[in-house]
Coordinates of C-alpha atoms and ligand atoms in Angstrom, one line a residue:
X84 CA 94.7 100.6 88.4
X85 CA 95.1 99.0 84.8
X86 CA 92.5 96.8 84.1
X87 CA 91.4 94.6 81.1
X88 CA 88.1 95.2 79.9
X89 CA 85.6 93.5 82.4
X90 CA 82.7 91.0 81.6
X91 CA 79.3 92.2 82.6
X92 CA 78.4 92.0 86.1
X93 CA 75.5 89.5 86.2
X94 CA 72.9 90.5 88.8
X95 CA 72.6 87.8 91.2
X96 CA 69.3 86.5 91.7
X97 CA 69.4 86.0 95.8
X98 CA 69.6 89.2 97.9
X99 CA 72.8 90.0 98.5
X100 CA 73.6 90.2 102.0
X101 CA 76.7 91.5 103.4
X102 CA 79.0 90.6 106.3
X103 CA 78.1 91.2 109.7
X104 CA 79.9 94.4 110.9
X105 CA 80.5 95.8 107.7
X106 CA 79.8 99.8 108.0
X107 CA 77.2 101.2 105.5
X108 CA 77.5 105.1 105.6
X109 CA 77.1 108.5 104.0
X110 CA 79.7 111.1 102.9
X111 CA 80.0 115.0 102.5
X112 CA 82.6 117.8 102.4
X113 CA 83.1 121.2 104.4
X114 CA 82.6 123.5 101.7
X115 CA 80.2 121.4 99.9
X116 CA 78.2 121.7 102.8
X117 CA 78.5 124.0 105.4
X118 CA 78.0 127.4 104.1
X119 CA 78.6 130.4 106.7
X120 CA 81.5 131.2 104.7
X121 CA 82.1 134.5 107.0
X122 CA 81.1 133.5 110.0
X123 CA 82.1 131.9 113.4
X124 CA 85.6 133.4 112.9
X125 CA 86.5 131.2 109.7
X126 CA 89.5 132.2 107.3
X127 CA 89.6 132.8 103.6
X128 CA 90.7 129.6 101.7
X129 CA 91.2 128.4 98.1
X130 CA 87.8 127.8 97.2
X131 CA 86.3 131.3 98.6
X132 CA 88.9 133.5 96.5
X133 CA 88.5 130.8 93.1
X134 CA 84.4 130.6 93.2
X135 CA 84.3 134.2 93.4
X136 CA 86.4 134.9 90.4
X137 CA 83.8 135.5 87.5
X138 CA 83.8 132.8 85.3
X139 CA 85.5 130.1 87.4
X140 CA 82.1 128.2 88.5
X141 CA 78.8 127.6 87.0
X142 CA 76.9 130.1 87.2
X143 CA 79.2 131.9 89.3
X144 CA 77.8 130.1 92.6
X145 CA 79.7 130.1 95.6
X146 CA 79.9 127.9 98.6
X147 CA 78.8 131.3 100.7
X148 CA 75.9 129.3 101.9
X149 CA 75.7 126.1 100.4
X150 CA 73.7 123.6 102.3
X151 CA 73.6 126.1 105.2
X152 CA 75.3 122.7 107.6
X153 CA 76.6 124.9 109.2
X154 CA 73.9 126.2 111.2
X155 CA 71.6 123.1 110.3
X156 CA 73.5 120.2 111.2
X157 CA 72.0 119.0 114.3
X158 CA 69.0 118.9 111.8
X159 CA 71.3 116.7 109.4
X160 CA 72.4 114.5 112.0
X161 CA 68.8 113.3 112.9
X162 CA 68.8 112.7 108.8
X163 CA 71.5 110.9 109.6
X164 CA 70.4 108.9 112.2
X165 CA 66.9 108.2 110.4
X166 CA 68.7 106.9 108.0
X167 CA 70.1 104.3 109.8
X168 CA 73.7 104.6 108.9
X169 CA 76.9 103.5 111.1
X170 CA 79.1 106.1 110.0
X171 CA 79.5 109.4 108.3
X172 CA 82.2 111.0 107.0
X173 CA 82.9 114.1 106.7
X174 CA 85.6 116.5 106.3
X175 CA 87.1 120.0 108.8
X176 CA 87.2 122.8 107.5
X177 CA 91.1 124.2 108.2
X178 CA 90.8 127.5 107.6
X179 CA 87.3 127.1 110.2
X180 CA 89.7 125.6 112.9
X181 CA 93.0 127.4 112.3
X182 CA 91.9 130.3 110.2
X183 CA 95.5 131.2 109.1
X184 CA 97.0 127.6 108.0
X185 CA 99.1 128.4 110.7
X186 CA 99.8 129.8 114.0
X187 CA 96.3 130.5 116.4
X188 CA 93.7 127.8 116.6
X189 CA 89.8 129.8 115.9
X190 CA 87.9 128.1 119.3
X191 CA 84.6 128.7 117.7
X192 CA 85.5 126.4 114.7
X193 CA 86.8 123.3 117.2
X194 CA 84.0 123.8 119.3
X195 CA 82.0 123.8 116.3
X196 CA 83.1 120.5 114.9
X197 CA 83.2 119.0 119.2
X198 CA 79.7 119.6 118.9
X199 CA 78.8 117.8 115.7
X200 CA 81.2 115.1 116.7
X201 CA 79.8 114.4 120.3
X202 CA 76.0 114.8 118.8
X203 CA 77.1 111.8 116.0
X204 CA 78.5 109.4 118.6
X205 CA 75.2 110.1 120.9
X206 CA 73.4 108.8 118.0
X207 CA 75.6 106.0 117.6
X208 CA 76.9 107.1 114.3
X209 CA 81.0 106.5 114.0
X210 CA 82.5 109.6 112.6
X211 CA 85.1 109.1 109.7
X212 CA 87.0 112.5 109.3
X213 CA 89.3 113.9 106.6
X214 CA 91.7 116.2 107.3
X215 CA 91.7 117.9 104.1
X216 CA 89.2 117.4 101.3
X217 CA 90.4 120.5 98.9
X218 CA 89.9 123.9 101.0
X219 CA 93.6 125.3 101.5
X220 CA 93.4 128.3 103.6
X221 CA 93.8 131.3 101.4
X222 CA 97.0 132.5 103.4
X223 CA 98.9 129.0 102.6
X224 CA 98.1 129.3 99.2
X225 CA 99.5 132.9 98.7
X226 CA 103.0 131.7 100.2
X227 CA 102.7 128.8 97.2
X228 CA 100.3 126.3 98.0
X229 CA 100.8 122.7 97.9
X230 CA 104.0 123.5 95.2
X231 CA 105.5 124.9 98.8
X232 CA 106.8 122.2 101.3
X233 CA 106.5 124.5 104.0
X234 CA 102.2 123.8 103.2
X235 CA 102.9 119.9 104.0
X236 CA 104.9 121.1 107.6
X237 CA 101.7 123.6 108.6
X238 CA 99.2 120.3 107.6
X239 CA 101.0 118.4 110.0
X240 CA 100.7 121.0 112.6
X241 CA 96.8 121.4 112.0
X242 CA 96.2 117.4 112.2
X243 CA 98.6 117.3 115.4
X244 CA 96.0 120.0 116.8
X245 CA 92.9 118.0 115.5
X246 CA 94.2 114.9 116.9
X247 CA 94.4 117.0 120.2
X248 CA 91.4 119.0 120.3
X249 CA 88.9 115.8 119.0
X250 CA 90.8 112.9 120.2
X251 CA 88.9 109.6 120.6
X252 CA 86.0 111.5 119.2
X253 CA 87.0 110.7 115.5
X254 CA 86.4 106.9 114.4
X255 CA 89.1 107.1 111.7
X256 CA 91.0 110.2 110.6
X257 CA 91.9 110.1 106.3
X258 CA 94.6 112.9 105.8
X259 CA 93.6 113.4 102.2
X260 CA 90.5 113.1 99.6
X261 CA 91.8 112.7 96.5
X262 CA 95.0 114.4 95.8
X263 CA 95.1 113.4 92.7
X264 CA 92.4 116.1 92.2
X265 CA 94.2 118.9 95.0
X266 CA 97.6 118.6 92.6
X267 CA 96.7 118.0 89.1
X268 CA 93.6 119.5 88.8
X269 CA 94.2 122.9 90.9
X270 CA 97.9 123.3 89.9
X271 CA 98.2 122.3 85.9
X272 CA 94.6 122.4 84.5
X273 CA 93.1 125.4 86.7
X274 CA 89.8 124.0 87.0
X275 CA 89.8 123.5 91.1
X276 CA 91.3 125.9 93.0
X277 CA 94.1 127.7 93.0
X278 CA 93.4 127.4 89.7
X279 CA 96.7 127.1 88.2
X280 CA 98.1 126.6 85.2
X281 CA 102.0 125.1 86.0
X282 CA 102.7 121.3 85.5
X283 CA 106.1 121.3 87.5
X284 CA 103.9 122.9 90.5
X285 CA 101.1 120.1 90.0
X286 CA 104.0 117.7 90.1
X287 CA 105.5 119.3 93.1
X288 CA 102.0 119.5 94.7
X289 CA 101.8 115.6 94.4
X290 CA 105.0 115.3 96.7
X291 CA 103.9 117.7 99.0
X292 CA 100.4 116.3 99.4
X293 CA 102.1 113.4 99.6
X294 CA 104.1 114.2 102.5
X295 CA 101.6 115.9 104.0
X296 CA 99.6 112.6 104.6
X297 CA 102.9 110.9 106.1
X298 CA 104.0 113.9 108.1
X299 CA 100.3 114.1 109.5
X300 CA 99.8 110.3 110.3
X301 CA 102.8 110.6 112.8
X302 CA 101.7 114.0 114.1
X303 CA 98.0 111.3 114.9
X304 CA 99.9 108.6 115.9
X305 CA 101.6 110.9 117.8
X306 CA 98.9 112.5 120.0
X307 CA 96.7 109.1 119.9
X308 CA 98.7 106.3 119.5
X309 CA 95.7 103.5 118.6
X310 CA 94.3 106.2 116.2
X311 CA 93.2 104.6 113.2
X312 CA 94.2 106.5 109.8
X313 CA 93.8 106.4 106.3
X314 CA 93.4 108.2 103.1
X315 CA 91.0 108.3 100.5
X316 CA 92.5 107.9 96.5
X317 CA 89.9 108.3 94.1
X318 CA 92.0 105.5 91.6
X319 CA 91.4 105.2 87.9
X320 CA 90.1 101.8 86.3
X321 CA 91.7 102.7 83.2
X322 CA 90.7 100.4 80.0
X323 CA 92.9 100.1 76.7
X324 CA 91.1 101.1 73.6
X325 CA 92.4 97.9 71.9
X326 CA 93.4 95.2 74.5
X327 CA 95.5 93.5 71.7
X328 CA 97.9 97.3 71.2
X329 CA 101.0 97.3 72.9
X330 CA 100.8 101.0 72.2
X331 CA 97.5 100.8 73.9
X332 CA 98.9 99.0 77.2
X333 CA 101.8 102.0 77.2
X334 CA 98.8 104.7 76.9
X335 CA 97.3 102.6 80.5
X336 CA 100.9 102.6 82.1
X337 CA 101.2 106.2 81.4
X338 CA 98.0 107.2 82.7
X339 CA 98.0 104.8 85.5
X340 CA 101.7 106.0 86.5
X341 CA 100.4 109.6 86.9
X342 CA 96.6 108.7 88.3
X343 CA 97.4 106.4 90.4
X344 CA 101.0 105.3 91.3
X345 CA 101.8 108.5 91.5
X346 CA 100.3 108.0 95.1
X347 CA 100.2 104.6 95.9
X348 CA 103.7 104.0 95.3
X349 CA 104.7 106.6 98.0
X350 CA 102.3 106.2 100.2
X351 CA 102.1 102.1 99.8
X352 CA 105.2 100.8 98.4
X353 CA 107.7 103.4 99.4
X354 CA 108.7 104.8 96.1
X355 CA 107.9 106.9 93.5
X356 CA 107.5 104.7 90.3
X357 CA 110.5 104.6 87.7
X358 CA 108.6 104.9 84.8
X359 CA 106.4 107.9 86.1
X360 CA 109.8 110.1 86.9
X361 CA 110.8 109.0 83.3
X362 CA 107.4 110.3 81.4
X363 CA 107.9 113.5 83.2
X364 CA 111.3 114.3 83.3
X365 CA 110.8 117.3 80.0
X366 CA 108.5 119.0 83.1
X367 CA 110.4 118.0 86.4
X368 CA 113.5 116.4 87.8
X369 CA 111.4 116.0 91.0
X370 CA 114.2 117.6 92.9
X371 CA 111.5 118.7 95.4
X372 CA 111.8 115.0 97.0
X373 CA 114.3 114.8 99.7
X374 CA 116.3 112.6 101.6
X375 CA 114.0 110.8 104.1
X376 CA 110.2 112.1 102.5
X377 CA 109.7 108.5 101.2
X378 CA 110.2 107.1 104.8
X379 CA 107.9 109.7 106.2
X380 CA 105.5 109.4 103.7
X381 CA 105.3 105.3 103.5
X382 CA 103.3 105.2 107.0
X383 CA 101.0 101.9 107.5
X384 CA 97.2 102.3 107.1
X385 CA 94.2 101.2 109.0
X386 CA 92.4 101.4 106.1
X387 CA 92.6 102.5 102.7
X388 CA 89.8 104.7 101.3
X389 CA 88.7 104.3 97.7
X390 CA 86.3 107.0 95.8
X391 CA 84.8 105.4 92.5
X392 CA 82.6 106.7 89.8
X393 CA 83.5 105.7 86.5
X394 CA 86.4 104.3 84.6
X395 CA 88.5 106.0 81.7
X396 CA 89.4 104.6 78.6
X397 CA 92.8 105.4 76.5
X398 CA 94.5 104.5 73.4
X399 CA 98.1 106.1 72.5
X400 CA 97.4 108.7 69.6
X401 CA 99.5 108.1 67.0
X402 CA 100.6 110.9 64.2
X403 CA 99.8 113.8 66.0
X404 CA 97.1 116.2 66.6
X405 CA 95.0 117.3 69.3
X406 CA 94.1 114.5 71.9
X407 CA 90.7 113.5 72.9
X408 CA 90.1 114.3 76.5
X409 CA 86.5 112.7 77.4
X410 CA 88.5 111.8 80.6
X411 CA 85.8 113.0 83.3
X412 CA 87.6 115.9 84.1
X413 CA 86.2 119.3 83.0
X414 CA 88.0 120.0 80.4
X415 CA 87.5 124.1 80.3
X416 CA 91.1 124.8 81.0
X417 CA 94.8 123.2 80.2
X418 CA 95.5 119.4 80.8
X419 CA 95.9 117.7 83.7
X420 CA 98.1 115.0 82.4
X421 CA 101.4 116.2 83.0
X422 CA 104.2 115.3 81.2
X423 CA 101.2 113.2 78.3
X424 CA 100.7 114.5 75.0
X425 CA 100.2 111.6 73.3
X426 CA 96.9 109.6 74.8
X427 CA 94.0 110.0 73.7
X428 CA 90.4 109.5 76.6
X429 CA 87.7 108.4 74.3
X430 CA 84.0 108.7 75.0
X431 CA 82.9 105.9 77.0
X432 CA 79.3 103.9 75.8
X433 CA 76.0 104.7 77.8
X434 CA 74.6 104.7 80.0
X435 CA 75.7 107.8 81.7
X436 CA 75.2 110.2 85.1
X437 CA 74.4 113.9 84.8
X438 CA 78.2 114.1 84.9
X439 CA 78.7 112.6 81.5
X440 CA 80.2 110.0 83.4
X441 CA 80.2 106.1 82.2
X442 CA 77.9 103.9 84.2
X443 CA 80.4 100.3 84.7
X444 CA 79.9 98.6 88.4
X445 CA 81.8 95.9 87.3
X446 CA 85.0 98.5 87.3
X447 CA 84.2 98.8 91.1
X448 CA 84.8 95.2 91.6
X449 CA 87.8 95.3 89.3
X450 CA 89.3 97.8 91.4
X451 CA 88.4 96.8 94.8
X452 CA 90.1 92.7 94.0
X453 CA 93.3 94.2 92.0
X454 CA 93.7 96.5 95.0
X455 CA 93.1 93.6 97.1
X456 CA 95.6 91.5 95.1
X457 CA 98.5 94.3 95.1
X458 CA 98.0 94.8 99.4
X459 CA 96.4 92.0 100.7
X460 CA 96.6 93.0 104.2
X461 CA 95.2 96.6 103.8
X462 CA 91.3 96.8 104.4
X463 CA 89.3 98.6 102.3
X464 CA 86.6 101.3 102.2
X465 CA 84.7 102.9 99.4
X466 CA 84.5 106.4 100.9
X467 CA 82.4 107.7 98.1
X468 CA 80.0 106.6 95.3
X469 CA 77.0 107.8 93.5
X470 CA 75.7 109.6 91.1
X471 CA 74.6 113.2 90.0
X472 CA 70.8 113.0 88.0
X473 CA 68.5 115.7 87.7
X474 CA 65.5 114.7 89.4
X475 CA 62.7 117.0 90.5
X476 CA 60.0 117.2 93.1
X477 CA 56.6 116.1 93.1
X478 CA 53.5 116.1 95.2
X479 CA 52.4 112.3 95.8
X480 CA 48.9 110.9 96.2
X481 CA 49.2 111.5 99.8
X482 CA 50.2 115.0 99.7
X483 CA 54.0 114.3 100.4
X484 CA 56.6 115.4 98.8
X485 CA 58.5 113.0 96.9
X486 CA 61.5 112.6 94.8
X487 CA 61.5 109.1 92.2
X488 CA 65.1 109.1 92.2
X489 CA 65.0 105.9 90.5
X490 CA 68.2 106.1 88.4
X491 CA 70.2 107.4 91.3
X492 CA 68.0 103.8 93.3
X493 CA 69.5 101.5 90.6
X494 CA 73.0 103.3 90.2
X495 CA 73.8 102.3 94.0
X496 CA 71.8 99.2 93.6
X497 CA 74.5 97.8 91.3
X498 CA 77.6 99.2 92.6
X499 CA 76.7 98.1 95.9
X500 CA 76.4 94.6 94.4
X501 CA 79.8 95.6 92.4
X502 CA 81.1 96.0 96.0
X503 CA 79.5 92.5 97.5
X504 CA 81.0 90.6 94.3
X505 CA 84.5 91.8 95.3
X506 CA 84.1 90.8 99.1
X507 CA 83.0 87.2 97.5
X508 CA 86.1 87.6 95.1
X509 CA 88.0 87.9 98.5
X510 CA 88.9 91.9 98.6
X511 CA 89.0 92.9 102.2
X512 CA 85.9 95.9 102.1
X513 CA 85.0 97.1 105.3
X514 CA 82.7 100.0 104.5
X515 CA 81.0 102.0 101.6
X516 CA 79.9 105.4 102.2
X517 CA 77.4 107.0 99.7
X518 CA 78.3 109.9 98.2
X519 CA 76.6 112.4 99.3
X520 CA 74.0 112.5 102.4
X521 CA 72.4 115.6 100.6
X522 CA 72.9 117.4 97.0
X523 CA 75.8 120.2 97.7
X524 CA 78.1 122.4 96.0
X525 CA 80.2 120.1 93.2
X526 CA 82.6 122.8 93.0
X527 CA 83.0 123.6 89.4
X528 CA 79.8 122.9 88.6
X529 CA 78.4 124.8 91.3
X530 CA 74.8 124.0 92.1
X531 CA 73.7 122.5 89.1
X532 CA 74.7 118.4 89.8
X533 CA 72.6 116.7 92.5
X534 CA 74.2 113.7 93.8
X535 CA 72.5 113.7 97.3
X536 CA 70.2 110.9 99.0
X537 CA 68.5 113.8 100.2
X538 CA 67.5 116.8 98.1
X539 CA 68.1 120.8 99.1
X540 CA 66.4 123.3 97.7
X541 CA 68.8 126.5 97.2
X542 CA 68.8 129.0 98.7
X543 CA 66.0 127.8 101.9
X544 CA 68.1 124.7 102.5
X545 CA 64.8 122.5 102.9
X546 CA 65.5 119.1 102.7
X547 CA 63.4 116.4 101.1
X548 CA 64.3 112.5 101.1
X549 CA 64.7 110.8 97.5
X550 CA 63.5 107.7 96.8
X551 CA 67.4 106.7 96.9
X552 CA 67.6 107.8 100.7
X553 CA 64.6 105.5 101.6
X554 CA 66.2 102.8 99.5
X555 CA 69.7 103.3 101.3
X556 CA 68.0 103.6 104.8
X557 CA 66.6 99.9 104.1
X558 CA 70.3 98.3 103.1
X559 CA 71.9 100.1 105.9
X560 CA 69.1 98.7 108.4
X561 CA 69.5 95.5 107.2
X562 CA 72.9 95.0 105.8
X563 CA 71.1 92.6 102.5
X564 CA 70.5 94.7 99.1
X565 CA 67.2 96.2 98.4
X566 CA 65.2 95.5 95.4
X567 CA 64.7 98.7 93.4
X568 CA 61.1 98.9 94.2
X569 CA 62.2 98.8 97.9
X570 CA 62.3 102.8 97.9
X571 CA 59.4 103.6 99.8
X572 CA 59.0 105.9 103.5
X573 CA 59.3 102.9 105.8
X574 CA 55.9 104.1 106.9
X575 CA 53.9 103.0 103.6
Ligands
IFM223 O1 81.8 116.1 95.0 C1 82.9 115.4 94.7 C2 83.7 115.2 96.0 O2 84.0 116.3 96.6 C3 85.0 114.4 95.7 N1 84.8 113.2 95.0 C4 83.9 113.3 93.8 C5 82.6 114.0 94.2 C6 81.7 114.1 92.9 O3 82.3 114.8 91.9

């Protein structure tokens, strides 16, 4: 979304306290998470074949084992249910349920997910789950990926069997996390799986994922006809370098066209923005988009699901040269920015997470009332926020072991107040889900960012509460913000 640069959020002095019913939960991914990458009859996909190519993650680490969910989870849903939380959301592994991307279903991976499922809803915990948060079986990929429309048919089939196979089980199925991420940064800047380097196939993967996500909603609707359905966007706040340049403003347009509108205007308004087939006509004449998709694809939503973290600033780069790209996005491999050459993503002031991401709640707030504004009858969810630090383990006075989290305690402290000043500003929020319930694989990056509530230790997979999970466990309990020094065991 464009924005105009945003006053500073003043702290309220009052504890904030948030509407009755509104849904305080936790958030992970398959294959950040669940590990047993061979086992239990589970298929190859994208992220198996891309971490295991040398030099395409930190340190080369895999999601092999990760957070070993797989075989710990009922262990992770009493986390869960200590922690007091209404909802987690989590995403299915496709190529654990339908190992191929198409054809045979793998009954070990649905019974699998049944399982976890049924055990969440015992414990009274509402399960939120995504269809496809970023592992593409292998097989799909090597017949073109999301540049191939027959990958947006076979995700249709897969949901259509989810819908069938878990049915009432699933609180609120989201098609997509962040396609923004699946197209641009797997198919033109080759930093996420496939790991591609093709701009007209990023831009062809935005259509498909696009359809994908309309195609799948009717397959849902289809097979449960009061399921509710979304999909999670992770949208850029994007601030112009000078607010007074009308080059400036055209640097946001550009970036917000391709960021942003590039799925909202599908998916929400029914058509792909003028101005966004104009700035990338030299790369595509979107000829992939046929008669009907924007029907399909324009499907009302229960909810819409927003993943913030930090905002981007541009200016237009005038005269030349090689661009700046502090834009958040690793930046080992080609651009991302299809179609751009001439903006420039400057360095943002302190203070910043582990992610050399800007710190700016107020961006939250921004984002949650524009969105508010544009689609006033569309409820809103932040389905993820939080924040990677590097914080180690210690031994407290009474022998337990402790992790003083306290950046990660005040990070959520103020975005969660970013989120309760845009519900007094009017923005229909219904939920926020932390991101994550436990430190995990952050693909790229491997092992080595921590954004969990709850520490894991690699590769034994114990599990230790931050100060941040205590913290969370009080505001979810109680539904009225914590003070920082409210991160305590509840026992103490
Ligand atoms: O870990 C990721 C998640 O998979 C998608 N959204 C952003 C998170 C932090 O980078």
């Amino acid at each position: 979304m464009m924005s105009e640069p945003t006053e500073t959020q003043v702290a309220s002095s009052a504890p904030r306290t948030f509407p009755t019913g509104f849904v305080w939960g936790t958030a992970t991914a398959a294959y950040q998470i669940e590990g047993a990458a061979r086992e239990g009859g589970r298929g190859p996909s994208i992220w198996d074949t891309f971490s295991h190519t040398p030099g395409r993650t930190q340190d080369g680490d895999t999601g092999d084992a990760a957070c070993d969910h797989y075989h710990r989870w009922a262990e992770d849903v009493e986390h869960l249910t200590r922690l007091g939380v209404g909802a987690y959301r989590l995403s299915l592994s496709w190529p654990r349920v339908q190992p191929g991307g198409r054809g045979p279903l793998n009954p070990e991976g649905v019974t699998f997910y049944r399982r976890l499922l049924d055990s969440l809803r015992e414990h009274g915990i509402r399960p939120y789950v995504t269809l496809y948060h970023w592992d593409l079986p292998q097989e799909l990929e090597d017949a073109g990926g999301w540049a191939n429309r027959e990958t947006a048919l076979a995700f249709a089939e897969y949901a259509r069997h989810m819908a069938r196979e878990l049915g009432e089980r699933v609180e609120v199925w989201t098609t997509l996390n962040e396609p923004f991420c699946s197209s641009y940064l797997g198919y033109a800047s080759e930093v996420h799986a496939p790991g591609r380097t093709e701009p007209a196939a990023a831009l062809a993967a935005v259509h498909h994922l696009n359809l994908a996500h309309g195609l799948a909603i009717r397959a849902i609707r289809e097979e449960i006809p009061g399921a509710r359905t979304s999909v999670t966007l992770n949208l850029h706040l994007i601030h112009p370098a000078d607010p007074a340049s009308p080059a400036d403003a055209d640097a946001v347009r550009q970036i917000d066209a391709l960021a942003n509108r590039a799925f909202t205007g599908p998916m929400l308004d029914g058509a792909y923005p003028d101005d966004l087939l104009a700035d990338t006509a030299q790369v595509s004449d979107w000829s992939f988009v046929r008669e009907g998709d924007l029907e399909v694809i324009r499907q009302p939503l229960d909810v819409l699901g927003v993943n913030y973290y930090f905002t981007t600033l541009v200016r237009k780069l005038v005269g030349g040269g090689t661009p700046e790209r502090a834009d958040g996005h690793k930046t080992a491999g080609a651009s991302p920015w299809v179609g751009v050459t001439d903006v420039e993503f400057l360095p943002q002031p302190g203070p910043h997470t582990e992610m050399g991401w800007n710190i700016e709640p107020a961006g939250m707030t921004r984002l949650l009332v524009d969105l508010h504004r544009r689609y006033p009858g569309l409820p809103l969810a932040v389905t993820e926020n939080g924040a990677a630090f590097a914080d180690e383990p210690v031994v407290d006075a009474a022998g337990r072991r402790r992790v003083h989290d306290e950046r990660r305690v005040r990070y959520l402290r103020d975005h969660v107040d970013a989120v309760g000043a845009a519900v007094d500003a009017g923005a229909d929020v219904r939920a926020y889900f932390a991101w994550s319930l436990m430190d995990n694989f952050e693909w790229a990056y491997g092992y080595s960012k921590r954004f969990g509530l709850i520490r894991v230790e690699y590769p034994t997979g114990e599990r230790t509460w931050k100060d941040s999970a205590y913290w969370y466990a009080r505001l979810a309990s109680t539904g009225t913000l914590p003070a920082i020094a409210d991160a305590e065991p509840l026992d103490t």
